[in-house]
Each structure stands twice: as structure tokens, then as C-alpha cells.
Coordinates of C-alpha atoms in Angstrom, one line a residue:
M1 CA 82.8 112.7 107.5
H2 CA 86.4 113.3 108.4
N3 CA 87.1 109.5 107.9
R4 CA 85.5 109.6 104.5
I5 CA 87.7 112.6 103.5
L6 CA 90.8 110.8 104.9
W7 CA 90.0 107.6 102.9
L8 CA 89.4 109.4 99.8
G9 CA 92.8 111.5 100.2
I10 CA 94.8 108.5 100.8
Y11 CA 93.2 106.6 97.8
S12 CA 93.8 109.6 95.6
L13 CA 97.4 110.0 96.6
V14 CA 98.3 106.3 96.0
L15 CA 96.3 106.4 92.8
I16 CA 98.1 109.5 91.6
W17 CA 101.6 108.1 92.5
S18 CA 100.8 104.9 90.9
V19 CA 99.7 106.3 87.5
I20 CA 102.6 108.5 87.1
N21 CA 105.3 106.7 84.8
P22 CA 104.2 103.1 85.5
H23 CA 106.6 100.2 84.4
D24 CA 103.8 99.3 81.7
R25 CA 100.8 101.3 80.7
F26 CA 98.8 98.3 79.6
T27 CA 99.7 96.3 82.7
W28 CA 98.7 99.1 84.7
W29 CA 95.2 99.2 83.6
L30 CA 94.9 95.4 83.9
E31 CA 96.1 95.4 87.6
A32 CA 94.3 98.7 88.6
I33 CA 90.9 98.1 87.3
P34 CA 89.6 96.4 90.5
A35 CA 90.7 99.4 92.7
L36 CA 89.3 101.8 90.1
V37 CA 85.9 100.0 90.0
A38 CA 85.9 99.9 93.8
L39 CA 85.6 103.6 94.5
P40 CA 82.3 104.3 92.3
L41 CA 80.7 101.2 94.0
L42 CA 81.5 102.5 97.4
L43 CA 80.2 106.0 96.6
L44 CA 76.9 104.5 95.0
T45 CA 76.3 102.3 98.1
R46 CA 77.6 104.4 101.0
N47 CA 74.0 105.6 101.9
R48 CA 71.9 102.5 101.1
F49 CA 74.4 99.9 102.3
P50 CA 77.3 101.6 104.4
L51 CA 79.9 99.2 105.5
T52 CA 81.8 98.8 108.7
P53 CA 84.9 101.0 109.3
L54 CA 86.8 97.8 109.3
A55 CA 85.7 97.0 105.9
Y56 CA 86.5 100.5 104.6
V57 CA 90.0 100.5 105.9
L58 CA 90.5 96.8 104.5
I59 CA 89.2 98.0 101.1
L60 CA 91.6 101.0 101.2
L61 CA 94.5 98.6 101.9
H62 CA 93.8 96.3 99.2
C63 CA 93.4 99.1 96.7
S64 CA 96.9 100.4 97.7
V65 CA 98.3 96.8 97.3
L66 CA 96.8 96.8 93.7
F67 CA 98.1 100.2 92.8
V68 CA 101.5 99.4 93.9
G69 CA 101.5 96.2 91.8
A70 CA 100.1 98.1 88.9
H71 CA 102.8 100.8 89.2
Y72 CA 105.8 98.3 89.3
T73 CA 104.2 95.1 88.0
Y74 CA 103.9 92.2 90.5
A75 CA 107.0 90.8 89.5
E76 CA 109.2 93.9 89.9
V77 CA 108.3 95.7 93.2
P78 CA 111.6 96.9 94.5
L79 CA 111.0 95.9 98.1
F80 CA 110.3 92.4 97.2
D81 CA 113.3 92.2 94.8
W82 CA 115.4 93.1 97.9
L83 CA 113.5 90.6 100.0
A84 CA 114.3 88.0 97.2
Q85 CA 118.0 88.7 97.2
V86 CA 118.2 88.7 101.1
S87 CA 116.4 85.3 101.2
G88 CA 118.0 83.8 98.2
S89 CA 114.6 83.3 96.4
E90 CA 114.6 83.2 92.6
R91 CA 111.3 85.3 92.3
N92 CA 109.7 88.4 93.5
N93 CA 106.8 87.3 95.8
Y94 CA 104.8 90.6 95.8
D95 CA 102.1 88.6 93.8
K96 CA 101.7 86.4 96.8
L97 CA 101.0 89.4 99.1
G98 CA 98.4 90.4 96.4
H99 CA 96.7 87.0 96.4
F100 CA 96.9 86.8 100.2
A101 CA 94.9 90.2 100.2
Q102 CA 92.5 88.9 97.7
G103 CA 91.4 86.4 100.2
F104 CA 92.0 88.6 103.5
V105 CA 89.8 91.5 102.3
P106 CA 87.0 89.7 100.4
A107 CA 86.5 87.4 103.5
I108 CA 85.4 90.2 105.6
L109 CA 83.4 91.7 103.0
A110 CA 81.6 88.5 102.2
R111 CA 81.1 87.8 105.9
E112 CA 79.6 91.4 106.3
I113 CA 77.0 90.9 103.4
L114 CA 76.3 87.2 104.5
L115 CA 75.5 88.4 108.2
R116 CA 73.7 91.7 107.5
Q117 CA 71.4 89.9 105.1
E118 CA 71.0 87.3 107.6
A119 CA 71.8 84.5 105.1
V120 CA 73.6 82.6 107.9
K121 CA 74.5 83.2 111.6
P122 CA 78.0 83.9 112.9
G123 CA 80.0 80.6 113.4
A124 CA 81.2 77.6 111.4
W125 CA 78.9 77.7 108.6
C126 CA 79.5 81.5 108.1
A127 CA 83.3 80.6 108.0
F128 CA 82.8 77.9 105.5
L129 CA 80.8 79.8 103.2
V130 CA 83.2 82.8 103.2
G131 CA 86.1 80.4 102.5
C132 CA 84.1 79.0 99.6
F133 CA 83.4 82.5 98.3
V134 CA 87.1 83.4 98.5
L135 CA 88.2 80.3 96.6
A136 CA 85.6 80.9 93.9
L137 CA 86.7 84.6 93.6
S138 CA 90.4 83.5 93.5
A139 CA 89.7 80.8 90.8
F140 CA 87.5 83.3 88.7
Y141 CA 90.5 85.8 88.9
E142 CA 92.7 83.1 87.6
L143 CA 90.5 82.4 84.6
I144 CA 90.5 86.3 83.9
E145 CA 94.2 86.2 83.8
W146 CA 94.1 83.2 81.5
W147 CA 91.5 85.0 79.2
V148 CA 93.6 88.1 79.1
A149 CA 96.7 86.1 78.2
L150 CA 95.0 84.3 75.3
A151 CA 93.6 87.7 74.0
S152 CA 96.7 89.7 74.4
G153 CA 99.5 87.2 73.9
E154 CA 102.8 88.2 75.2
G155 CA 101.6 91.6 76.6
A156 CA 99.9 89.7 79.4
D157 CA 103.3 88.3 80.8
A158 CA 103.6 91.0 83.3
F159 CA 99.9 90.7 84.3
L160 CA 100.2 86.8 84.8
G161 CA 103.4 87.3 86.9
T162 CA 104.1 83.7 87.0
Q163 CA 107.9 84.3 86.7
G164 CA 108.3 80.7 85.4
Y165 CA 106.7 78.9 88.4
V166 CA 104.7 76.1 87.2
W167 CA 102.5 76.0 90.2
D168 CA 101.7 79.7 90.3
T169 CA 98.0 79.5 89.8
Q170 CA 97.6 76.8 92.4
S171 CA 99.7 78.8 95.1
D172 CA 97.8 82.0 94.3
M173 CA 94.5 80.3 95.2
L174 CA 96.2 78.7 98.2
M175 CA 97.5 82.3 99.4
A176 CA 94.0 83.6 99.0
L177 CA 92.5 80.8 101.2
I178 CA 95.2 81.5 103.9
G179 CA 94.2 85.3 103.7
A180 CA 90.7 84.4 104.3
I181 CA 91.4 82.0 107.3
V182 CA 93.7 84.7 108.8
A183 CA 91.1 87.3 108.4
L184 CA 88.3 85.3 109.9
S185 CA 90.7 84.2 112.8
L186 CA 91.9 87.6 113.7
L187 CA 89.1 89.9 112.9
S188 CA 85.7 88.2 113.4
R189 CA 85.3 89.5 116.9
R190 CA 85.9 93.1 116.0
H191 CA 83.8 92.7 113.0
D192 CA 81.2 91.4 115.0
S193 CA 81.3 94.5 117.4
Q194 CA 81.2 96.9 114.6
L195 CA 78.3 95.2 113.0
R196 CA 76.3 95.6 116.2
R197 CA 77.1 99.2 116.4
L198 CA 76.1 99.5 112.7
K199 CA 72.8 97.7 113.3
G200 CA 72.0 99.6 116.6

């Protein structure tokens, strides 16, 4: 119960901060929608299909990444502007962090659903299918960005966040795959332990 209140408190604080005077209101909605949809989904499924504590923490972190990107737009997050200046880069790479999270967090969620539904057993096939899911999700998100750009014209520039980089779409999907590989490598053992406790 206390963990749930803490989760909701952090989510609400980041959301309130994000929505106050964002860089661009239209872009805010585009970027924040996944995080806004996550909350009612989690509330609706919390009794029928509660997740592991690890999954809930990762979802909260991903929502925070989305809310920060929505507030500033992904191309203008101040910390990453500073990092670009320090490293001599010509672009703000916060969007790459966002796409890394887009692989890191869904990898654990997909793994949890696959294992709890007994679709696969832990191991190589599970990791392979999780990687396939993450790549499919990332590719679908890139399609959504394309459709939004076609529908809204110049208004989608901040949403796309390509910053003139011709390989932005491909590098976004690569970052998602790297995120999935890192998540599976670092967290599978802890995830298995929490899954056993949840089942028992």
C-alpha cells in the first residue's frame, strides 16, 4: 500500500511539473500520451494482473523520461544540451536515452507477460522473443512518428526530434534493442526471483 502511494506521488509530481509551461503544448501531448495511458492501465489491472515491484519501478522511470521529454521536447533538454557542448556533439541526445528506455522497460514487461502466461520458459528463446517484441514496438513507434508528421506537417518537427540526423530512425531502433539487451543481461535474475515470490 505504501509503495503504491509513493509510486502515485512521484508520478503525480513529475506530471504536474511537466505540464506547467511546457516548451510546446502540442508536442507535450504527443510525447506524454504513453505515460498518461500507463496510469489507468495499471490501475485497471492491479488486482487481476499485478506486476512485480521491478516492473512498476521501471514503468515509473519510463514515465518520468517521457514527461521530461514532453516538457522540454527531446531536442532541448537542458542537461543534454550541456552534455553536447562538453562532448563537442552537434545534437542533443536525450531522445537516444528515451529510445534506450523504450527497449529497457518493455523488455522486462514483455518477459513478465511471456513467463507468467507460460508462453515460453526462461532462457534463450524467451530473450529472443523479447528482443523481437522490442524491435517491433520500436518500429511501430517510428511509424506513429511518421504518421503524425504527415498529418500535422511542420508541427511534428519537435515530436520527431531528428535534428537533421539522416539515420535517426535506425539509430532509435538500435538504442531500443541495446536497452532490451542490457535489461535482460542485468535484471533477469532479479526478475525471476520476484516472479517466484509473486507466484508463491
